[in-house]
mmCIF file of C-alpha atoms in Angstrom:
data_model
loop_
_atom_site.group_PDB
_atom_site.id
_atom_site.type_symbol
_atom_site.label_atom_id
_atom_site.label_comp_id
_atom_site.label_asym_id
_atom_site.label_seq_id
_atom_site.Cartn_x
_atom_site.Cartn_y
_atom_site.Cartn_z
ATOM 1 C CA MET F 640 83.167 155.329 -11.234
ATOM 2 C CA TYR F 641 85.498 158.315 -11.324
ATOM 3 C CA GLY F 642 86.013 160.345 -8.182
ATOM 4 C CA SER F 643 83.298 162.992 -8.048
ATOM 5 C CA GLN F 644 85.553 165.132 -5.901
ATOM 6 C CA GLY F 645 83.317 168.121 -6.544
ATOM 7 C CA GLY F 646 80.583 166.591 -4.413
ATOM 8 C CA ASN F 647 77.912 166.037 -7.081
ATOM 9 C CA MET F 648 77.592 162.260 -6.546
ATOM 10 C CA THR F 649 74.822 162.009 -3.998
ATOM 11 C CA ALA F 650 74.211 158.831 -2.048
ATOM 12 C CA GLU F 651 70.928 158.445 -3.954
ATOM 13 C CA ALA F 652 72.607 158.810 -7.344
ATOM 14 C CA TYR F 653 75.358 156.363 -6.359
ATOM 15 C CA HIS F 654 72.754 153.819 -5.212
ATOM 16 C CA ALA F 655 70.866 154.227 -8.493
ATOM 17 C CA LEU F 656 74.093 153.712 -10.454
ATOM 18 C CA ILE F 657 74.935 150.487 -8.623
ATOM 19 C CA ALA F 658 71.360 149.192 -8.811
ATOM 20 C CA ALA F 659 71.056 149.867 -12.551
ATOM 21 C CA ALA F 660 74.396 148.203 -13.234
ATOM 22 C CA ARG F 661 73.387 145.173 -11.204
ATOM 23 C CA ARG F 662 70.097 144.834 -13.130
ATOM 24 C CA HIS F 663 72.046 144.714 -16.378
ATOM 25 C CA GLY F 664 74.706 142.310 -15.114
ATOM 26 C CA LEU F 665 77.413 144.966 -15.099
ATOM 27 C CA ARG F 666 80.201 145.492 -12.593
ATOM 28 C CA VAL F 667 80.949 148.951 -11.156
ATOM 29 C CA VAL F 668 84.661 149.534 -10.696
ATOM 30 C CA GLY F 669 87.113 152.406 -10.280
ATOM 31 C CA HIS F 670 87.238 155.229 -7.781
ATOM 32 C CA ALA F 671 85.118 155.924 -4.730
ATOM 33 C CA PRO F 672 82.722 158.895 -4.666
ATOM 34 C CA ARG F 673 85.053 161.251 -2.815
ATOM 35 C CA ASN F 674 82.291 163.265 -1.206
ATOM 36 C CA LEU F 675 80.746 160.173 0.401
ATOM 37 C CA PRO F 676 82.153 158.076 3.243
ATOM 38 C CA PHE F 677 83.809 154.842 2.157
ATOM 39 C CA GLU F 678 81.227 152.902 4.159
ATOM 40 C CA VAL F 679 78.743 153.781 1.401
ATOM 41 C CA VAL F 680 80.937 151.952 -1.137
ATOM 42 C CA LEU F 681 81.027 148.909 1.120
ATOM 43 C CA GLY F 682 77.290 149.056 1.734
ATOM 44 C CA GLU F 683 76.458 149.320 -1.957
ATOM 45 C CA ARG F 684 78.950 146.542 -2.758
ATOM 46 C CA GLN F 685 80.813 148.234 -5.608
ATOM 47 C CA SER F 686 82.751 145.479 -7.399
ATOM 48 C CA SER F 687 86.243 146.895 -7.035
ATOM 49 C CA ILE F 688 88.207 149.947 -5.939
ATOM 50 C CA ASP F 689 91.148 150.545 -8.227
ATOM 51 C CA HIS F 690 93.342 152.937 -6.272
ATOM 52 C CA MET F 691 94.170 152.414 -2.622
ATOM 53 C CA GLU F 692 94.380 156.201 -2.298
ATOM 54 C CA GLU F 693 90.596 156.381 -2.822
ATOM 55 C CA ILE F 694 90.130 154.600 0.493
ATOM 56 C CA VAL F 695 92.638 156.923 2.171
ATOM 57 C CA TYR F 696 90.673 159.959 0.994
ATOM 58 C CA THR F 697 87.193 158.718 1.890
ATOM 59 C CA HIS F 698 87.389 156.440 4.961
ATOM 60 C CA ARG F 699 86.074 158.686 7.720
ATOM 61 C CA PRO F 700 87.911 157.019 10.664
ATOM 62 C CA PHE F 701 91.201 158.001 8.967
ATOM 63 C CA ALA F 702 90.191 161.661 8.774
ATOM 64 C CA ARG F 703 91.171 162.549 12.338
ATOM 65 C CA PHE F 704 94.814 162.318 11.237
ATOM 66 C CA LEU F 705 94.602 162.640 7.466
ATOM 67 C CA GLY F 706 91.847 165.239 7.042
ATOM 68 C CA PRO F 707 93.924 168.440 7.257
ATOM 69 C CA TYR F 708 96.576 167.002 4.953
ATOM 70 C CA VAL F 709 94.030 165.840 2.364
ATOM 71 C CA ASP F 710 92.582 169.367 2.383
ATOM 72 C CA LEU F 711 96.103 170.721 1.895
ATOM 73 C CA GLN F 712 96.728 168.286 -0.957
ATOM 74 C CA PHE F 713 93.619 169.347 -2.845
ATOM 75 C CA GLY F 714 93.920 173.067 -2.169
ATOM 76 C CA ARG F 715 91.094 173.325 0.355
ATOM 77 C CA ALA F 716 93.211 174.302 3.392
ATOM 78 C CA THR F 717 93.419 177.877 4.617
ATOM 79 C CA THR F 718 96.745 179.703 4.822
ATOM 80 C CA GLU F 719 96.653 179.306 8.592
ATOM 81 C CA VAL F 720 96.221 175.517 8.340
ATOM 82 C CA ARG F 721 98.968 175.296 5.720
ATOM 83 C CA ASP F 722 101.386 177.208 7.911
ATOM 84 C CA SER F 723 100.514 175.240 11.049
ATOM 85 C CA LEU F 724 101.043 171.900 9.278
ATOM 86 C CA ALA F 725 104.422 173.105 8.042
ATOM 87 C CA ARG F 726 105.562 173.653 11.636
ATOM 88 C CA VAL F 727 104.881 170.129 12.938
ATOM 89 C CA PRO F 728 106.076 166.652 11.916
ATOM 90 C CA VAL F 729 103.736 164.652 9.693
ATOM 91 C CA PRO F 730 102.262 161.849 11.816
ATOM 92 C CA ASP F 731 103.200 158.211 11.312
ATOM 93 C CA PHE F 732 99.774 157.379 9.905
ATOM 94 C CA THR F 733 100.452 153.641 9.806
ATOM 95 C CA ARG F 734 101.180 153.453 13.518
ATOM 96 C CA GLU F 735 98.498 155.897 14.611
ATOM 97 C CA LEU F 736 95.767 154.214 12.569
ATOM 98 C CA GLU F 737 96.647 150.580 13.288
ATOM 99 C CA PRO F 738 93.259 149.715 14.917
ATOM 100 C CA GLU F 739 91.346 151.461 12.139
ATOM 101 C CA ILE F 740 93.319 149.574 9.465
ATOM 102 C CA ALA F 741 92.499 146.225 11.081
ATOM 103 C CA ALA F 742 88.799 147.074 11.342
ATOM 104 C CA LEU F 743 88.695 148.287 7.756
ATOM 105 C CA ALA F 744 90.318 145.088 6.453
ATOM 106 C CA GLY F 745 87.593 143.018 8.093
ATOM 107 C CA ALA F 746 84.830 145.224 6.708
ATOM 108 C CA VAL F 747 86.241 145.144 3.160
ATOM 109 C CA LYS F 748 86.566 141.357 3.291
ATOM 110 C CA GLN F 749 82.975 141.007 4.465
ATOM 111 C CA SER F 750 81.684 143.296 1.689
ATOM 112 C CA GLY F 751 83.252 141.223 -1.092
ATOM 113 C CA LEU F 752 85.066 144.250 -2.530
ATOM 114 C CA ALA F 753 88.142 143.579 -4.676
ATOM 115 C CA VAL F 754 90.999 146.091 -4.586
ATOM 116 C CA THR F 755 93.729 147.146 -6.992
ATOM 117 C CA PRO F 756 96.181 148.907 -4.638
ATOM 118 C CA ASN F 757 98.110 150.607 -7.458
ATOM 119 C CA LEU F 758 101.067 151.274 -5.161
ATOM 120 C CA VAL F 759 103.512 152.140 -7.942
ATOM 121 C CA PHE F 760 101.275 154.949 -9.160
ATOM 122 C CA PHE F 761 101.137 156.679 -5.792
ATOM 123 C CA ARG F 762 104.815 156.035 -5.100
ATOM 124 C CA ASN F 763 105.602 157.842 -8.328
ATOM 125 C CA ILE F 764 103.463 160.805 -7.256
ATOM 126 C CA PHE F 765 105.524 160.963 -4.062
ATOM 127 C CA TRP F 766 108.802 160.634 -5.953
ATOM 128 C CA MET F 767 107.817 163.478 -8.262
ATOM 129 C CA THR F 768 107.811 165.832 -5.261
ATOM 130 C CA THR F 769 111.413 164.850 -4.399
ATOM 131 C CA ASP F 770 114.760 164.531 -6.127
ATOM 132 C CA SER F 771 113.727 160.969 -7.000
ATOM 133 C CA ILE F 772 111.918 162.478 -9.972
ATOM 134 C CA HIS F 773 115.251 162.355 -11.775
ATOM 135 C CA ALA F 774 115.532 158.596 -11.176
ATOM 136 C CA LEU F 775 112.051 158.149 -12.629
ATOM 137 C CA LEU F 776 113.003 160.123 -15.723
ATOM 138 C CA ARG F 777 116.154 158.033 -16.222
ATOM 139 C CA ALA F 778 114.253 154.725 -16.246
ATOM 140 C CA PRO F 779 115.354 152.751 -19.359
ATOM 141 C CA GLU F 780 111.785 151.764 -20.230
ATOM 142 C CA LEU F 781 110.903 155.405 -20.934
ATOM 143 C CA ALA F 782 112.617 154.872 -24.274
ATOM 144 C CA TYR F 783 109.303 153.242 -25.231
ATOM 145 C CA ALA F 784 107.153 156.162 -24.105
ATOM 146 C CA ALA F 785 105.967 158.707 -26.651
ATOM 147 C CA PRO F 786 108.287 161.766 -26.577
ATOM 148 C CA GLN F 787 105.319 164.111 -26.320
ATOM 149 C CA GLN F 788 104.164 162.244 -23.207
ATOM 150 C CA ARG F 789 107.602 162.445 -21.625
ATOM 151 C CA LEU F 790 107.552 166.222 -21.952
ATOM 152 C CA SER F 791 104.827 166.513 -19.313
ATOM 153 C CA TRP F 792 106.930 164.545 -16.810
ATOM 154 C CA SER F 793 109.907 166.926 -16.909
ATOM 155 C CA PRO F 794 110.561 168.879 -13.684
ATOM 156 C CA LEU F 795 109.726 172.179 -15.353
ATOM 157 C CA LEU F 796 106.250 171.042 -16.389
ATOM 158 C CA ASN F 797 105.518 168.137 -14.071
ATOM 159 C CA ARG F 798 102.111 168.577 -12.504
ATOM 160 C CA TYR F 799 103.031 166.984 -9.185
ATOM 161 C CA HIS F 800 106.430 168.614 -8.963
ATOM 162 C CA ASN F 801 104.932 172.065 -9.394
ATOM 163 C CA SER F 802 101.309 172.011 -8.204
ATOM 164 C CA TRP F 803 102.210 172.330 -4.537
ATOM 165 C CA ARG F 804 104.975 174.885 -4.968
ATOM 166 C CA ASP F 805 103.943 176.886 -1.892
ATOM 167 C CA ARG F 806 103.644 173.783 0.308
ATOM 168 C CA ARG F 807 105.798 171.150 -1.398
ATOM 169 C CA ALA F 808 107.954 170.239 1.612
ATOM 170 C CA THR F 809 104.907 169.473 3.766
ATOM 171 C CA ILE F 810 103.069 167.720 0.940
ATOM 172 C CA SER F 811 106.118 165.601 0.125
ATOM 173 C CA ARG F 812 106.458 164.389 3.726
ATOM 174 C CA TYR F 813 102.729 163.701 3.840
ATOM 175 C CA LEU F 814 102.778 161.751 0.553
ATOM 176 C CA GLY F 815 105.669 159.651 1.825
ATOM 177 C CA GLU F 816 103.702 158.717 4.946
ATOM 178 C CA VAL F 817 100.587 157.986 2.869
ATOM 179 C CA ALA F 818 102.606 155.699 0.596
ATOM 180 C CA GLU F 819 103.635 153.743 3.703
ATOM 181 C CA LEU F 820 100.034 153.736 4.918
ATOM 182 C CA GLN F 821 98.787 152.340 1.620
ATOM 183 C CA SER F 822 101.354 149.541 1.826
ATOM 184 C CA ALA F 823 100.212 148.724 5.361
ATOM 185 C CA ILE F 824 96.547 148.677 4.301
ATOM 186 C CA THR F 825 97.415 146.434 1.360
ATOM 187 C CA LEU F 826 99.163 143.950 3.645
ATOM 188 C CA ALA F 827 96.250 144.032 6.098
ATOM 189 C CA PHE F 828 93.807 143.391 3.259
ATOM 190 C CA HIS F 829 95.930 140.488 2.018
ATOM 191 C CA ARG F 830 96.020 138.914 5.462
ATOM 192 C CA ALA F 831 92.252 139.357 5.782
ATOM 193 C CA GLY F 832 91.660 137.579 2.463
ATOM 194 C CA VAL F 833 90.560 140.583 0.413
ATOM 195 C CA PRO F 834 91.006 139.875 -3.342
ATOM 196 C CA LEU F 835 93.980 141.987 -4.460
ATOM 197 C CA MET F 836 94.874 142.691 -8.078
ATOM 198 C CA ALA F 837 98.094 143.982 -9.609
ATOM 199 C CA GLY F 838 97.530 147.132 -11.643
ATOM 200 C CA THR F 839 99.472 150.292 -12.457
ATOM 201 C CA ASP F 840 96.926 152.712 -13.913
ATOM 202 C CA SER F 841 97.986 154.529 -17.074
ATOM 203 C CA GLU F 842 101.433 155.541 -18.258
ATOM 204 C CA TYR F 843 100.688 159.086 -17.132
ATOM 205 C CA LEU F 844 103.016 158.836 -14.135
ATOM 206 C CA GLY F 845 105.816 156.891 -15.729
ATOM 207 C CA ALA F 846 104.572 153.375 -14.919
ATOM 208 C CA GLN F 847 105.297 152.287 -18.465
ATOM 209 C CA PRO F 848 102.929 149.550 -19.731
ATOM 210 C CA GLY F 849 104.583 146.136 -19.648
ATOM 211 C CA PHE F 850 107.155 147.308 -17.093
ATOM 212 C CA GLY F 851 105.157 148.919 -14.290
ATOM 213 C CA VAL F 852 103.439 145.671 -13.325
ATOM 214 C CA HIS F 853 106.831 144.132 -12.450
ATOM 215 C CA THR F 854 107.458 147.037 -10.089
ATOM 216 C CA GLU F 855 104.017 146.578 -8.542
ATOM 217 C CA LEU F 856 104.749 142.900 -7.862
ATOM 218 C CA GLU F 857 108.060 143.859 -6.257
ATOM 219 C CA LEU F 858 106.285 146.397 -4.046
ATOM 220 C CA PHE F 859 103.814 143.702 -2.973
ATOM 221 C CA VAL F 860 106.671 141.434 -1.885
ATOM 222 C CA ASP F 861 108.540 144.297 -0.218
ATOM 223 C CA LEU F 862 105.544 145.021 2.017
ATOM 224 C CA GLY F 863 105.372 141.403 3.203
ATOM 225 C CA MET F 864 103.442 139.327 0.678
ATOM 226 C CA LYS F 865 104.937 136.042 -0.527
ATOM 227 C CA PRO F 866 105.965 135.921 -4.210
ATOM 228 C CA ILE F 867 103.276 133.333 -4.951
ATOM 229 C CA ASP F 868 100.609 135.689 -3.581
ATOM 230 C CA ALA F 869 101.941 138.581 -5.646
ATOM 231 C CA LEU F 870 101.796 136.381 -8.749
ATOM 232 C CA ARG F 871 98.216 135.375 -7.948
ATOM 233 C CA ALA F 872 97.339 139.079 -7.803
ATOM 234 C CA ALA F 873 98.475 139.375 -11.421
ATOM 235 C CA THR F 874 96.852 136.172 -12.727
ATOM 236 C CA VAL F 875 94.322 134.058 -10.846
ATOM 237 C CA THR F 876 92.641 136.786 -8.800
ATOM 238 C CA PRO F 877 91.882 139.290 -11.570
ATOM 239 C CA ALA F 878 90.642 136.496 -13.813
ATOM 240 C CA GLY F 879 88.160 135.563 -11.100
ATOM 241 C CA VAL F 880 87.132 139.142 -10.337
ATOM 242 C CA LEU F 881 86.641 139.848 -14.035
ATOM 243 C CA GLN F 882 84.606 136.642 -14.330
ATOM 244 C CA ILE F 883 86.810 135.230 -17.097
ATOM 245 C CA ALA F 884 88.585 132.504 -15.110
ATOM 246 C CA ASP F 885 87.173 129.863 -17.445
ATOM 247 C CA SER F 886 89.535 131.090 -20.183
ATOM 248 C CA VAL F 887 92.523 132.839 -18.538
ATOM 249 C CA GLY F 888 94.359 133.203 -15.235
ATOM 250 C CA THR F 889 95.834 129.703 -14.986
ATOM 251 C CA ILE F 890 97.470 127.220 -17.356
ATOM 252 C CA ALA F 891 95.034 124.403 -18.093
ATOM 253 C CA PRO F 892 93.678 122.453 -21.080
ATOM 254 C CA GLY F 893 91.118 124.440 -23.014
ATOM 255 C CA LYS F 894 92.223 127.861 -21.759
ATOM 256 C CA VAL F 895 93.723 130.649 -23.867
ATOM 257 C CA ALA F 896 97.467 130.036 -24.211
ATOM 258 C CA ASP F 897 98.694 133.356 -22.762
ATOM 259 C CA VAL F 898 101.880 132.297 -21.002
ATOM 260 C CA VAL F 899 105.123 134.026 -19.980
ATOM 261 C CA LEU F 900 108.188 131.772 -19.859
ATOM 262 C CA LEU F 901 110.861 132.949 -17.410
ATOM 263 C CA ALA F 902 114.567 132.141 -17.207
ATOM 264 C CA ALA F 903 114.535 131.932 -13.396
ATOM 265 C CA ASN F 904 112.079 131.071 -10.626
ATOM 266 C CA PRO F 905 109.991 134.065 -9.437
ATOM 267 C CA LEU F 906 109.038 132.152 -6.279
ATOM 268 C CA SER F 907 112.617 132.508 -5.038
ATOM 269 C CA ASP F 908 112.953 136.143 -6.215
ATOM 270 C CA ILE F 909 109.993 138.115 -7.562
ATOM 271 C CA ARG F 910 112.396 140.196 -9.662
ATOM 272 C CA ASN F 911 112.816 137.142 -11.877
ATOM 273 C CA THR F 912 109.497 138.037 -13.520
ATOM 274 C CA ARG F 913 111.592 140.487 -15.542
ATOM 275 C CA ARG F 914 113.806 137.662 -16.889
ATOM 276 C CA ILE F 915 111.530 136.812 -19.772
ATOM 277 C CA THR F 916 112.638 134.121 -22.214
ATOM 278 C CA GLY F 917 109.561 134.434 -24.355
ATOM 279 C CA VAL F 918 105.792 134.822 -24.433
ATOM 280 C CA PHE F 919 102.955 132.737 -25.797
ATOM 281 C CA ARG F 920 100.215 135.135 -26.928
ATOM 282 C CA ALA F 921 97.050 133.199 -27.743
ATOM 283 C CA GLY F 922 99.264 130.236 -28.581
ATOM 284 C CA ARG F 923 101.723 132.136 -30.786
ATOM 285 C CA TRP F 924 105.331 131.933 -29.556
ATOM 286 C CA LEU F 925 107.268 135.208 -29.344
ATOM 287 C CA PRO F 926 110.917 134.596 -28.361
ATOM 288 C CA ARG F 927 112.879 137.156 -26.381
ATOM 289 C CA ALA F 928 114.861 138.204 -29.458
ATOM 290 C CA GLN F 929 111.685 139.049 -31.346
ATOM 291 C CA ILE F 930 110.277 140.994 -28.401
ATOM 292 C CA ALA F 931 113.562 142.899 -28.014
ATOM 293 C CA ALA F 932 113.630 143.692 -31.731
ATOM 294 C CA ALA F 933 110.090 145.105 -31.563
ATOM 295 C CA LEU F 934 111.010 147.249 -28.558
ATOM 296 C CA ASP F 935 114.193 148.453 -30.251
ATOM 297 C CA SER F 936 112.207 149.372 -33.337
ATOM 298 C CA LEU F 937 109.772 151.398 -31.235
ATOM 299 C CA ALA F 938 112.603 153.198 -29.433
ATOM 300 C CA ASP F 939 114.340 153.902 -32.754
ATOM 301 C CA SER F 940 111.149 155.395 -34.180
ATOM 302 C CA TYR F 941 110.911 157.779 -31.219
ATOM 303 C CA ARG F 942 114.594 158.725 -31.060
ATOM 304 C CA PRO F 943 114.756 161.619 -33.610
ATOM 305 C CA VAL F 944 111.809 163.432 -32.033
ATOM 306 C CA GLN F 945 112.974 162.595 -28.507
ATOM 307 C CA THR F 946 116.430 164.010 -29.250
ATOM 308 C CA VAL F 947 115.136 167.360 -30.462
ATOM 309 C CA LEU F 948 112.533 167.627 -27.704
ATOM 310 C CA SER F 949 115.230 166.930 -25.117
ATOM 311 C CA ALA F 950 117.312 169.735 -26.629
ATOM 312 C CA PHE F 951 114.234 171.974 -26.649
ATOM 313 C CA MET F 952 113.533 171.281 -22.966
ATOM 314 C CA GLN F 953 117.158 171.789 -21.972
ATOM 315 C CA ALA F 954 117.128 175.165 -23.692
ATOM 316 C CA LEU F 955 113.839 176.095 -22.008
ATOM 317 C CA GLU F 956 115.079 175.093 -18.559
ATOM 318 C CA THR F 957 118.482 176.787 -18.846
ATOM 319 C CA ARG F 958 118.012 179.716 -21.234
ATOM 320 C CA GLY F 959 114.294 180.420 -21.498
ATOM 321 C CA ALA F 960 111.481 180.409 -24.039
ATOM 322 C CA ALA F 961 113.268 182.349 -26.806
ATOM 323 C CA ALA F 962 116.181 179.899 -26.871
ATOM 324 C CA ALA F 963 113.827 176.912 -26.780
ATOM 325 C CA LEU F 964 111.801 178.223 -29.705
ATOM 326 C CA ASP F 965 115.046 178.766 -31.603
ATOM 327 C CA VAL F 966 115.817 175.052 -31.172
ATOM 328 C CA TYR F 967 112.339 174.301 -32.500
ATOM 329 C CA ARG F 968 112.774 176.530 -35.568
ATOM 330 C CA ARG F 969 116.092 174.889 -36.483
ATOM 331 C CA SER F 970 114.756 171.355 -36.068
ATOM 332 C CA PRO F 971 114.171 169.095 -39.095
ATOM 333 C CA GLN F 972 111.236 167.627 -37.113
ATOM 334 C CA ARG F 973 109.401 170.956 -36.850
ATOM 335 C CA GLN F 974 106.143 169.611 -38.229
ATOM 336 C CA GLU F 975 106.111 166.631 -35.865
ATOM 337 C CA ILE F 976 106.884 168.624 -32.730
ATOM 338 C CA ALA F 977 104.944 171.823 -33.457
ATOM 339 C CA LYS F 978 101.905 171.048 -31.311
ATOM 340 C CA PRO F 979 103.776 169.765 -28.247
ATOM 341 C CA VAL F 980 106.163 172.732 -28.440
ATOM 342 C CA GLU F 981 103.258 175.179 -28.593
ATOM 343 C CA ASN F 982 101.616 173.440 -25.626
ATOM 344 C CA VAL F 983 104.818 173.391 -23.568
ATOM 345 C CA ILE F 984 105.545 177.089 -24.101
ATOM 346 C CA ASN F 985 101.929 177.865 -23.260
ATOM 347 C CA SER F 986 102.097 175.776 -20.071
ATOM 348 C CA TYR F 987 105.379 177.419 -19.124
ATOM 349 C CA GLY F 988 103.795 180.836 -19.612
ATOM 350 C CA TYR F 989 100.934 179.934 -17.281
ATOM 351 C CA ARG F 990 103.351 178.645 -14.697
ATOM 352 C CA VAL F 991 105.171 182.003 -14.787
ATOM 353 C CA LEU F 992 101.843 183.861 -14.693
ATOM 354 C CA GLY F 993 100.849 181.833 -11.631
ATOM 355 C CA GLU F 994 104.044 183.022 -9.937
ATOM 356 C CA GLN F 995 102.811 186.621 -10.394
ATOM 357 C CA ARG F 996 105.588 187.350 -12.936
ATOM 358 C CA THR F 997 103.092 188.907 -15.287
ATOM 359 C CA LYS F 998 105.527 190.814 -17.545
ATOM 360 C CA ASP F 999 107.620 187.684 -18.063
ATOM 361 C CA ALA F 1000 104.490 185.683 -18.863
ATOM 362 C CA ILE F 1001 103.426 188.264 -21.439
ATOM 363 C CA GLU F 1002 106.791 187.934 -23.174
ATOM 364 C CA ILE F 1003 106.550 184.121 -23.198
ATOM 365 C CA PHE F 1004 103.042 184.193 -24.657
ATOM 366 C CA ARG F 1005 104.099 186.818 -27.203
ATOM 367 C CA LEU F 1006 106.936 184.587 -28.397
ATOM 368 C CA ASN F 1007 104.454 181.746 -28.764
ATOM 369 C CA THR F 1008 102.188 183.862 -30.976
ATOM 370 C CA GLU F 1009 105.175 184.646 -33.185
ATOM 371 C CA ALA F 1010 106.067 180.975 -33.507
ATOM 372 C CA PHE F 1011 102.455 179.825 -34.006
ATOM 373 C CA PRO F 1012 100.494 182.802 -35.372
ATOM 374 C CA GLN F 1013 97.644 180.673 -36.732
ATOM 375 C CA GLU F 1014 96.915 178.946 -33.413
ATOM 376 C CA TYR F 1015 94.081 180.762 -31.665
ATOM 377 C CA ASN F 1016 95.084 179.451 -28.247
ATOM 378 C CA THR F 1017 98.387 181.345 -28.251
ATOM 379 C CA TRP F 1018 96.520 184.634 -28.714
ATOM 380 C CA ASP F 1019 93.984 183.703 -26.054
ATOM 381 C CA SER F 1020 96.779 183.174 -23.531
ATOM 382 C CA LEU F 1021 98.442 186.448 -24.484
ATOM 383 C CA ALA F 1022 95.128 188.270 -24.030
ATOM 384 C CA GLU F 1023 94.675 186.700 -20.591
ATOM 385 C CA ALA F 1024 98.155 187.804 -19.510
ATOM 386 C CA TYR F 1025 97.567 191.385 -20.689
ATOM 387 C CA LEU F 1026 94.264 191.426 -18.804
ATOM 388 C CA ALA F 1027 96.035 190.191 -15.670
ATOM 389 C CA ASP F 1028 98.492 193.050 -16.133
ATOM 390 C CA GLY F 1029 95.667 195.590 -16.315
ATOM 391 C CA GLN F 1030 96.216 196.325 -20.029
ATOM 392 C CA LYS F 1031 92.586 195.983 -21.095
ATOM 393 C CA GLU F 1032 92.932 197.475 -24.579
ATOM 394 C CA LEU F 1033 95.594 194.964 -25.563
ATOM 395 C CA ALA F 1034 93.538 192.169 -24.011
ATOM 396 C CA ILE F 1035 90.572 193.266 -26.147
ATOM 397 C CA THR F 1036 92.767 193.366 -29.258
ATOM 398 C CA TYR F 1037 93.980 189.828 -28.772
ATOM 399 C CA TYR F 1038 90.656 188.326 -27.732
ATOM 400 C CA ARG F 1039 89.332 189.747 -31.013
ATOM 401 C CA LYS F 1040 92.283 188.092 -32.743
ATOM 402 C CA VAL F 1041 91.096 184.785 -31.271
ATOM 403 C CA LEU F 1042 87.680 185.363 -32.850
ATOM 404 C CA GLU F 1043 89.293 186.060 -36.226
ATOM 405 C CA LEU F 1044 90.992 182.685 -36.088
ATOM 406 C CA ARG F 1045 88.126 180.863 -34.397
ATOM 407 C CA PRO F 1046 84.794 182.602 -34.959
ATOM 408 C CA GLY F 1047 82.382 182.106 -32.090
ATOM 409 C CA ASP F 1048 85.011 181.019 -29.584
ATOM 410 C CA GLU F 1049 83.157 180.843 -26.270
ATOM 411 C CA ASN F 1050 85.973 181.964 -23.993
ATOM 412 C CA ALA F 1051 86.982 184.964 -26.084
ATOM 413 C CA THR F 1052 83.345 186.002 -26.453
ATOM 414 C CA ARG F 1053 82.724 185.688 -22.719
ATOM 415 C CA MET F 1054 85.895 187.589 -21.801
ATOM 416 C CA LEU F 1055 85.118 190.470 -24.181
ATOM 417 C CA LYS F 1056 81.652 190.821 -22.662
ATOM 418 C CA GLN F 1057 83.147 190.643 -19.175
ATOM 419 C CA ILE F 1058 85.587 193.428 -20.038
ATOM 420 C CA GLY F 1059 82.733 195.470 -21.494
ATOM 421 C CA ALA F 1060 83.950 195.393 -25.098
ATOM 422 C CA THR F 1061 81.841 194.772 -28.157
ATOM 423 C CA VAL F 1062 82.143 191.423 -29.885
ATOM 424 C CA LYS F 1063 82.860 192.058 -33.544
#
């Protein structure tokens, strides 16, 4: 189940989805239908919700405080609402909604719903709207992230750092309060006996696989859970929820030998889960030295591309698109980095276009066409910028260029018809 923020998941369709899954012995997990009240999820008995933020967005009793801010977050608020929210402090949602949190915890427990709070994911969203983004980008484990992925996290291109440019201060304060609210809900759920699972979503927000789960466990303990309960959320509980407890989740005769051996007791300090001596994977012993060697090898394989992409981004951030493309042209890794470079320059051009700096955007897109003349998308972006600037003839020229490179392209064809030009 994935969101349906657009409002096309009706209560009838959601019921049919759950009913069909149940007939076939399948579990329904994931998001909540964002256009439906969370009570519908509880009533239909979805198996698990895998972001705590889904509950924040859809639980109607929360809306009296959160509603205007959620609208602001997703671009639904009017200018007047945006400006009024900027003039007042963001409420302490945790304190204001204390009775609602308690009632919700009881209802979730009664429904049998399991929850993956995913606190690290939302914390990272919040951090990306503050100067803490730089701490995220300095995390040592990012050495094991693909360089092309790391590009999208940089402040210049970061979706969360830039999406709310006209309301970032208000959004940042709101996200900070929501992060606290999600922690409070998680603790209330734990105390009510709701099955909680440790999960970090994808690596999209810097929660690097194999590392992010340690942070999630630390966040669980920081909010008030005991270390043993945090560990259960990463082992016993998910095995039960996933209906595979007969083979994994605990150490017992006959179960799969997936075991992490630690150098210190995590019950005295949850951070000791990071002090790994070795791992049994299906009974095969992997000592720390072997694990470290594999990680080092991965980091070494990324380093040449990461080095040039870092230089490329530094040039883009400090000297602009022309200087960045010059770094690209002089790089021995040109072939490997061509596509991410094209995409970054294109994204940068759209960011500038969104700031109403149309002439600058045209120049950025033009430079991209020079660097990547055979890529139809660079010409499409240049045509769009010329159209935004009122230069229809040049827009027509470059939309036709798109069709030369990609005959039948739907967007170029549609735009030419919209302009009133013939499609050759």
